[in-house]
Amino acid sequence: MQDPFGRTISYLRVSVTDRCDFRCNYCMAEDMTFLPKADVLSLEELDRLCSTFVRLGVRKLRLTGGEPLVRRGIMTLIDSLGRHLKTGALDELTLTTNGSQLDRYAEGLVAAGVRRINVSLDTLKPEKFTAITRWGKLEKVMSGLRAARAAGLQVKINAVALRGVNDDEFDDLIAWCGEQGFDLVLIEVMPMGEIGEAARLDQYLPLSMARAAIQRKWTLDETDYRTGGPARYYVVRETGRRLGFITPLTHNFCESCNRVRLTCTGTLYMCLGQNDAADLRAPLRQSESDATLEAAILEAIQRKPKGHDFVIDRRRAAPAVPRHMSVTGG
Ligand code: SAM
Ligand code: SF4
């Protein structure tokens, strides 16, 4: 699959549910209204959609959400998608999770062929963790991480950089990830979904500032390691682990974009930062043959925009993209 700008689309991120057992304050409002179950694709439909993308050339699948591991029966889907790893059609099956269910699922994930996961963790302090996630308990995530390590999963920690919240902890996070053998990625807050824009402006911390502070204590060696995504990676010389920075607001990473995103209702977003989308649920349900669905996917790829349009700006009242991150998945 090639888009009009010559980019090969080989990476699909799938939000398997919009629901979550946390309410991170930069991601969701406390009183979120979730989708009615009837609108959400069944696990069989998600499998059929993902498998169609694999047939069309997707080599990497990432399940996300909401929280992917709170979707009932999720292991049935993951086990089933694992068949594409066995045939060699897929290079990687992975997920982004808040870690709360990992002690139950880590071994099953490995059995299904998952080798690496991203776990979101913004702080190492239990009280702060509960303040950020509103409903989360740090100890539960820590026990999940222990289970992931014991099962042999490689872990990358994602931390959203929040001004005045966790910007005093970057050194601790780097040291802790070094001890645990985890890579770490710091993410700039993106203007997605209505959570109160005053709050968002307060939270925004440019990572150029964070990096300068980090470099006073740590030696960051340049590396050409790339995942095709927006992260810019360094190796922390003192720990030997990678440290990535995702800076959608201060950098342009769109030239190398290889991905599209699917929601749990079958809407395909060709760019995280644009509103144009294609409905794949109708063609999916319209016919048992995959021909209509394949045509709809190929047509959508031709509409992939050149780049995003994120701005956090005092003059702007509404978020640049009105949907929450939990809809399209991070
Ligand atoms: N629930 C899973 C988790 O937290 O990892 C997967 C979904 S979550 C939406 C994916 C990632 O998006 C998380 O790392 C989260 O911190 C990040 N995220 C959520 N809202 C964000 C925002 N407004 N700006 C930047 N990152 C955000
Ligand atoms: Fe849930 Fe992940 Fe959003 Fe936090 S960031 S509320 S864990 S979906």
Short mmCIF file of C-alpha atoms and ligand atoms in Angstrom, two decimals:
data_model
loop_
_atom_site.label_atom_id
_atom_site.label_comp_id
_atom_site.label_asym_id
_atom_site.label_seq_id
_atom_site.Cartn_x
_atom_site.Cartn_y
_atom_site.Cartn_z
CA MET A 1 0.00 0.00 0.00
CA GLN A 2 1.47 3.32 -1.07
CA ASP A 3 -0.01 6.73 -0.36
CA PRO A 4 0.09 9.68 -2.80
CA PHE A 5 3.35 10.92 -1.21
CA GLY A 6 5.15 7.65 -1.88
CA ARG A 7 5.02 6.45 1.72
CA THR A 8 4.54 2.71 2.16
CA ILE A 9 1.86 1.93 4.73
CA SER A 10 3.03 -1.08 6.70
CA TYR A 11 1.89 -0.33 10.26
CA LEU A 12 -1.65 -0.49 11.61
CA ARG A 13 -2.64 0.62 15.09
CA VAL A 14 -5.96 -0.66 16.27
CA SER A 15 -7.96 0.70 19.16
CA VAL A 16 -9.84 -2.39 20.31
CA THR A 17 -11.98 -0.54 22.87
CA ASP A 18 -12.57 3.06 23.92
CA ARG A 19 -13.03 1.95 27.54
CA CYS A 20 -10.41 2.05 30.23
CA ASP A 21 -9.94 1.22 33.90
CA PHE A 22 -8.04 4.50 34.38
CA ARG A 23 -9.02 8.12 33.74
CA CYS A 24 -5.65 9.79 33.10
CA ASN A 25 -6.33 13.48 33.39
CA TYR A 26 -4.56 14.44 30.13
CA CYS A 27 -6.40 11.71 28.21
CA MET A 28 -9.96 11.53 29.48
CA ALA A 29 -12.54 13.55 31.34
CA GLU A 30 -13.65 11.88 34.55
CA ASP A 31 -17.21 11.39 33.33
CA MET A 32 -16.53 9.95 29.90
CA THR A 33 -19.41 8.66 27.80
CA PHE A 34 -18.37 5.48 26.09
CA LEU A 35 -19.64 4.02 22.85
CA PRO A 36 -22.70 1.80 22.93
CA LYS A 37 -21.61 -1.84 22.60
CA ALA A 38 -23.60 -2.27 19.38
CA ASP A 39 -21.36 0.26 17.61
CA VAL A 40 -18.20 -1.57 18.52
CA LEU A 41 -16.80 -4.21 16.18
CA SER A 42 -16.88 -7.77 17.46
CA LEU A 43 -13.61 -9.60 18.02
CA GLU A 44 -14.30 -11.61 14.85
CA GLU A 45 -14.82 -8.41 12.87
CA LEU A 46 -11.62 -6.91 14.26
CA ASP A 47 -9.78 -10.07 13.27
CA ARG A 48 -11.18 -9.91 9.75
CA LEU A 49 -10.27 -6.24 9.38
CA CYS A 50 -6.73 -6.69 10.72
CA SER A 51 -6.20 -9.75 8.55
CA THR A 52 -7.30 -7.81 5.47
CA PHE A 53 -4.74 -5.13 6.26
CA VAL A 54 -2.09 -7.82 6.69
CA ARG A 55 -3.00 -9.23 3.31
CA LEU A 56 -2.62 -5.75 1.82
CA GLY A 57 0.89 -5.35 3.20
CA VAL A 58 0.74 -4.37 6.87
CA ARG A 59 3.78 -5.92 8.64
CA LYS A 60 3.25 -4.53 12.12
CA LEU A 61 0.09 -4.49 14.23
CA ARG A 62 -0.27 -2.62 17.50
CA LEU A 63 -3.35 -3.05 19.67
CA THR A 64 -4.21 -0.09 21.82
CA GLY A 65 -7.25 1.70 23.18
CA GLY A 66 -8.63 2.77 25.67
CA GLU A 67 -7.06 -0.05 27.55
CA PRO A 68 -6.74 -3.05 25.22
CA LEU A 69 -6.47 -5.58 28.04
CA VAL A 70 -9.86 -4.64 29.55
CA ARG A 71 -11.70 -5.70 26.39
CA ARG A 72 -13.50 -8.93 27.22
CA GLY A 73 -12.08 -11.91 25.32
CA ILE A 74 -9.08 -9.92 24.09
CA MET A 75 -6.79 -12.95 24.27
CA THR A 76 -8.96 -14.71 21.69
CA LEU A 77 -8.17 -11.91 19.25
CA ILE A 78 -4.48 -11.78 20.14
CA ASP A 79 -4.11 -15.57 19.87
CA SER A 80 -5.86 -15.53 16.55
CA LEU A 81 -3.78 -12.65 15.11
CA GLY A 82 -0.67 -14.55 16.22
CA ARG A 83 -1.24 -16.89 13.26
CA HIS A 84 0.07 -14.18 10.92
CA LEU A 85 3.37 -14.20 12.80
CA LYS A 86 3.65 -17.95 12.27
CA THR A 87 3.09 -17.66 8.52
CA GLY A 88 5.59 -14.79 8.29
CA ALA A 89 2.94 -12.39 6.93
CA LEU A 90 3.40 -10.19 9.99
CA ASP A 91 6.72 -9.10 11.53
CA GLU A 92 5.36 -7.87 14.81
CA LEU A 93 2.25 -8.03 16.97
CA THR A 94 2.43 -5.72 19.94
CA LEU A 95 0.36 -3.56 22.25
CA THR A 96 0.32 -0.36 24.24
CA THR A 97 -1.12 -0.86 27.69
CA ASN A 98 -1.43 0.88 31.01
CA GLY A 99 -0.08 -2.31 32.60
CA SER A 100 -2.92 -2.83 35.05
CA GLN A 101 -3.81 -6.29 33.71
CA LEU A 102 -0.34 -7.54 32.82
CA ASP A 103 0.05 -9.89 35.75
CA ARG A 104 -2.88 -11.85 34.31
CA TYR A 105 -1.90 -11.67 30.66
CA ALA A 106 1.89 -11.45 30.30
CA GLU A 107 2.45 -15.19 29.78
CA GLY A 108 -0.46 -15.50 27.37
CA LEU A 109 0.89 -12.62 25.32
CA VAL A 110 4.25 -14.34 24.95
CA ALA A 111 2.52 -17.58 23.99
CA ALA A 112 0.64 -15.70 21.25
CA GLY A 113 3.92 -14.39 19.80
CA VAL A 114 4.08 -10.92 21.37
CA ARG A 115 7.71 -10.03 22.13
CA ARG A 116 7.63 -6.33 23.03
CA ILE A 117 5.07 -4.10 24.67
CA ASN A 118 4.76 -0.42 25.52
CA VAL A 119 3.62 0.34 29.04
CA SER A 120 2.48 3.84 29.97
CA LEU A 121 3.80 5.09 33.28
CA ASP A 122 4.22 8.77 34.09
CA THR A 123 5.48 8.64 37.67
CA LEU A 124 7.09 6.30 40.21
CA LYS A 125 5.25 7.87 43.14
CA PRO A 126 2.09 6.05 44.25
CA GLU A 127 0.10 9.13 45.27
CA LYS A 128 1.01 11.07 42.18
CA PHE A 129 0.15 8.03 40.07
CA THR A 130 -3.35 7.96 41.50
CA ALA A 131 -3.69 11.72 41.07
CA ILE A 132 -2.80 11.48 37.36
CA THR A 133 -4.77 8.31 36.53
CA ARG A 134 -7.62 9.18 38.96
CA TRP A 135 -8.48 5.46 39.36
CA GLY A 136 -5.12 3.66 39.09
CA LYS A 137 -2.90 1.98 41.68
CA LEU A 138 0.83 2.08 41.02
CA GLU A 139 1.47 -1.23 42.78
CA LYS A 140 -0.82 -3.04 40.34
CA VAL A 141 1.19 -1.72 37.39
CA MET A 142 4.46 -2.58 39.10
CA SER A 143 3.34 -6.16 39.63
CA GLY A 144 2.26 -6.25 36.00
CA LEU A 145 5.71 -5.08 34.95
CA ARG A 146 7.33 -7.78 37.07
CA ALA A 147 5.14 -10.36 35.35
CA ALA A 148 6.06 -8.96 31.94
CA ARG A 149 9.75 -9.22 32.74
CA ALA A 150 9.39 -12.72 34.14
CA ALA A 151 7.57 -13.79 30.98
CA GLY A 152 10.43 -12.42 28.85
CA LEU A 153 8.61 -9.46 27.29
CA GLN A 154 10.72 -6.48 26.28
CA VAL A 155 9.23 -3.34 27.77
CA LYS A 156 9.32 0.25 26.63
CA ILE A 157 7.94 2.76 29.13
CA ASN A 158 5.94 5.69 27.72
CA ALA A 159 5.75 8.73 29.97
CA VAL A 160 3.83 11.86 29.07
CA ALA A 161 5.86 14.90 30.14
CA LEU A 162 3.65 17.08 32.32
CA ARG A 163 4.84 20.45 33.49
CA GLY A 164 4.76 20.81 37.25
CA VAL A 165 3.62 17.19 37.62
CA ASN A 166 6.42 14.79 36.68
CA ASP A 167 9.15 17.07 35.34
CA ASP A 168 11.03 16.58 38.62
CA GLU A 169 11.10 12.82 38.02
CA PHE A 170 12.79 12.40 34.65
CA ASP A 171 16.13 11.56 36.27
CA ASP A 172 14.49 8.97 38.51
CA LEU A 173 12.62 7.46 35.57
CA ILE A 174 15.83 7.20 33.54
CA ALA A 175 17.69 5.56 36.43
CA TRP A 176 14.83 3.18 37.21
CA CYS A 177 14.42 2.14 33.57
CA GLY A 178 18.16 1.51 33.46
CA GLU A 179 17.90 -0.81 36.48
CA GLN A 180 14.88 -2.63 35.07
CA GLY A 181 16.26 -3.00 31.55
CA PHE A 182 13.47 -0.90 30.00
CA ASP A 183 13.72 1.71 27.26
CA LEU A 184 11.98 5.01 28.01
CA VAL A 185 10.09 7.39 25.75
CA LEU A 186 8.97 10.85 26.83
CA ILE A 187 5.90 12.20 25.03
CA GLU A 188 4.71 15.77 24.65
CA VAL A 189 1.08 16.34 25.56
CA MET A 190 -1.02 16.54 22.42
CA PRO A 191 -4.14 18.66 22.03
CA MET A 192 -6.66 15.85 21.67
CA GLY A 193 -10.15 15.73 23.09
CA GLU A 194 -11.97 18.14 25.34
CA ILE A 195 -10.47 18.01 28.83
CA GLY A 196 -10.47 21.75 29.46
CA GLU A 197 -7.90 23.64 27.41
CA ALA A 198 -6.73 25.75 30.33
CA ALA A 199 -5.57 22.53 31.96
CA ARG A 200 -3.82 21.49 28.75
CA LEU A 201 -1.83 24.71 28.46
CA ASP A 202 -0.69 24.30 32.02
CA GLN A 203 0.43 20.73 31.30
CA TYR A 204 2.37 21.44 28.13
CA LEU A 205 6.12 21.05 28.52
CA PRO A 206 8.30 21.35 25.41
CA LEU A 207 10.65 18.38 25.39
CA SER A 208 13.52 20.53 24.16
CA MET A 209 13.52 21.96 27.69
CA ALA A 210 13.24 18.54 29.29
CA ARG A 211 16.13 17.25 27.21
CA ALA A 212 18.38 20.14 28.18
CA ALA A 213 17.72 19.43 31.87
CA ILE A 214 18.30 15.69 31.40
CA GLN A 215 21.62 16.36 29.65
CA ARG A 216 22.95 18.11 32.72
CA LYS A 217 22.98 14.76 34.47
CA TRP A 218 23.11 12.11 31.71
CA THR A 219 25.15 11.65 28.56
CA LEU A 220 22.86 11.19 25.59
CA ASP A 221 24.63 9.54 22.65
CA GLU A 222 23.13 10.04 19.21
CA THR A 223 21.81 6.92 17.52
CA ASP A 224 20.20 6.29 14.18
CA TYR A 225 17.75 3.82 15.79
CA ARG A 226 14.31 4.45 14.28
CA THR A 227 10.98 2.73 14.57
CA GLY A 228 9.36 4.55 11.65
CA GLY A 229 7.49 6.55 14.26
CA PRO A 230 7.86 10.06 15.57
CA ALA A 231 10.33 9.24 18.35
CA ARG A 232 13.91 10.54 18.20
CA TYR A 233 16.16 8.17 20.13
CA TYR A 234 19.36 8.52 22.13
CA VAL A 235 21.32 6.00 24.17
CA VAL A 236 21.87 7.00 27.79
CA ARG A 237 25.56 6.20 28.17
CA GLU A 238 25.36 5.64 31.93
CA THR A 239 22.54 3.06 31.70
CA GLY A 240 22.97 1.68 28.19
CA ARG A 241 19.21 2.01 27.60
CA ARG A 242 17.46 4.01 24.90
CA LEU A 243 15.71 7.27 25.65
CA GLY A 244 13.25 8.57 23.05
CA PHE A 245 11.48 11.89 22.67
CA ILE A 246 8.17 12.25 20.87
CA THR A 247 7.70 15.89 19.99
CA PRO A 248 4.72 16.24 17.68
CA LEU A 249 4.35 19.92 18.46
CA THR A 250 7.91 21.04 17.99
CA HIS A 251 9.07 18.71 15.21
CA ASN A 252 7.78 17.44 11.96
CA PHE A 253 7.93 13.68 11.64
CA CYS A 254 5.36 13.18 8.93
CA GLU A 255 7.72 12.51 5.98
CA SER A 256 8.49 9.03 7.27
CA CYS A 257 4.97 8.19 8.48
CA ASN A 258 4.16 4.56 7.69
CA ARG A 259 1.00 4.12 9.74
CA VAL A 260 -2.76 4.39 9.83
CA ARG A 261 -5.14 3.99 12.76
CA LEU A 262 -8.34 2.06 13.16
CA THR A 263 -10.93 2.70 15.86
CA CYS A 264 -13.02 0.01 17.53
CA THR A 265 -16.01 1.08 15.43
CA GLY A 266 -14.11 0.47 12.20
CA THR A 267 -13.26 4.08 11.37
CA LEU A 268 -9.88 4.45 9.72
CA TYR A 269 -7.90 7.61 10.46
CA MET A 270 -5.12 8.21 8.00
CA CYS A 271 -3.46 10.73 10.36
CA LEU A 272 -3.60 11.08 14.16
CA GLY A 273 -3.69 14.86 13.79
CA GLN A 274 -6.34 15.26 11.07
CA ASN A 275 -10.08 14.69 11.05
CA ASP A 276 -10.48 12.98 7.68
CA ALA A 277 -11.50 9.35 8.10
CA ALA A 278 -12.95 6.39 6.23
CA ASP A 279 -15.71 4.13 7.47
CA LEU A 280 -14.71 0.49 7.06
CA ARG A 281 -17.54 -0.98 9.13
CA ALA A 282 -20.11 -0.61 6.36
CA PRO A 283 -18.01 -2.39 3.70
CA LEU A 284 -17.03 -4.98 6.31
CA ARG A 285 -20.65 -5.78 7.13
CA GLN A 286 -21.93 -5.36 3.60
CA SER A 287 -20.45 -8.51 2.15
CA GLU A 288 -18.80 -11.70 3.28
CA SER A 289 -16.27 -11.35 0.52
CA ASP A 290 -13.37 -9.04 1.35
CA ALA A 291 -13.27 -7.36 -2.08
CA THR A 292 -15.40 -4.35 -1.08
CA LEU A 293 -13.44 -3.92 2.13
CA GLU A 294 -10.10 -4.08 0.33
CA ALA A 295 -11.28 -1.45 -2.16
CA ALA A 296 -12.40 0.84 0.69
CA ILE A 297 -9.01 0.51 2.42
CA LEU A 298 -7.05 1.23 -0.75
CA GLU A 299 -9.23 4.25 -1.50
CA ALA A 300 -8.67 5.58 2.04
CA ILE A 301 -4.89 5.22 1.78
CA GLN A 302 -5.02 7.51 -1.27
CA ARG A 303 -6.44 10.20 1.04
CA LYS A 304 -3.63 10.04 3.61
CA PRO A 305 -2.67 13.67 4.22
CA LYS A 306 0.85 14.98 4.00
CA GLY A 307 1.02 15.98 7.66
CA HIS A 308 -0.68 16.92 10.90
CA ASP A 309 -1.85 20.26 12.21
CA PHE A 310 -1.38 20.28 15.96
CA VAL A 311 -1.19 23.59 17.75
CA ILE A 312 -1.46 24.41 21.44
CA ASP A 313 -2.28 28.03 21.36
CA ARG A 314 -3.87 30.48 23.74
CA ARG A 315 -6.07 31.98 21.04
CA ARG A 316 -7.56 28.64 20.12
CA ALA A 317 -10.57 27.67 22.20
CA ALA A 318 -11.11 24.11 20.99
CA PRO A 319 -8.59 21.26 20.73
CA ALA A 320 -7.01 20.81 17.28
CA VAL A 321 -8.52 17.36 17.11
CA PRO A 322 -11.80 16.95 18.94
CA ARG A 323 -11.60 13.19 19.58
CA HIS A 324 -9.82 11.85 22.65
CA MET A 325 -6.62 9.85 22.32
CA SER A 326 -8.54 6.85 23.67
CA VAL A 327 -10.63 6.85 20.48
CA THR A 328 -7.79 6.59 17.99
CA GLY A 329 -5.31 5.05 20.38
CA GLY A 330 -1.92 6.53 21.22
N1 SAM B 1 -4.43 2.66 27.79
C1 SAM B 1 -3.19 2.38 27.11
C2 SAM B 1 -2.07 3.17 27.70
O1 SAM B 1 -2.31 4.09 28.50
O2 SAM B 1 -0.93 2.86 27.36
C3 SAM B 1 -3.24 2.61 25.63
C4 SAM B 1 -3.99 3.81 25.12
S1 SAM B 1 -3.32 5.39 25.58
C5 SAM B 1 -4.45 6.49 24.78
C6 SAM B 1 -1.83 5.44 24.61
C7 SAM B 1 -0.81 6.49 24.98
O3 SAM B 1 -1.33 7.75 24.71
C8 SAM B 1 -0.42 6.47 26.44
O4 SAM B 1 0.99 6.36 26.52
C9 SAM B 1 -0.88 7.81 26.94
O5 SAM B 1 -0.05 8.31 27.94
C10 SAM B 1 -0.85 8.64 25.69
N2 SAM B 1 -1.74 9.81 25.71
C11 SAM B 1 -3.03 9.88 26.05
N3 SAM B 1 -3.52 11.14 25.91
C12 SAM B 1 -2.49 11.89 25.46
C13 SAM B 1 -2.33 13.25 25.10
N4 SAM B 1 -3.33 14.11 25.16
N5 SAM B 1 -1.11 13.67 24.67
C14 SAM B 1 -0.06 12.81 24.58
N6 SAM B 1 -0.15 11.51 24.89
C15 SAM B 1 -1.33 11.04 25.33
FE1 SF4 B 2 -6.68 4.93 29.88
FE2 SF4 B 2 -4.41 4.93 28.54
FE3 SF4 B 2 -6.04 7.07 28.44
FE4 SF4 B 2 -4.77 6.55 30.68
S1 SF4 B 2 -3.81 7.08 28.73
S2 SF4 B 2 -6.97 7.02 30.49
S3 SF4 B 2 -4.68 4.37 30.69
S4 SF4 B 2 -6.46 5.06 27.66
#
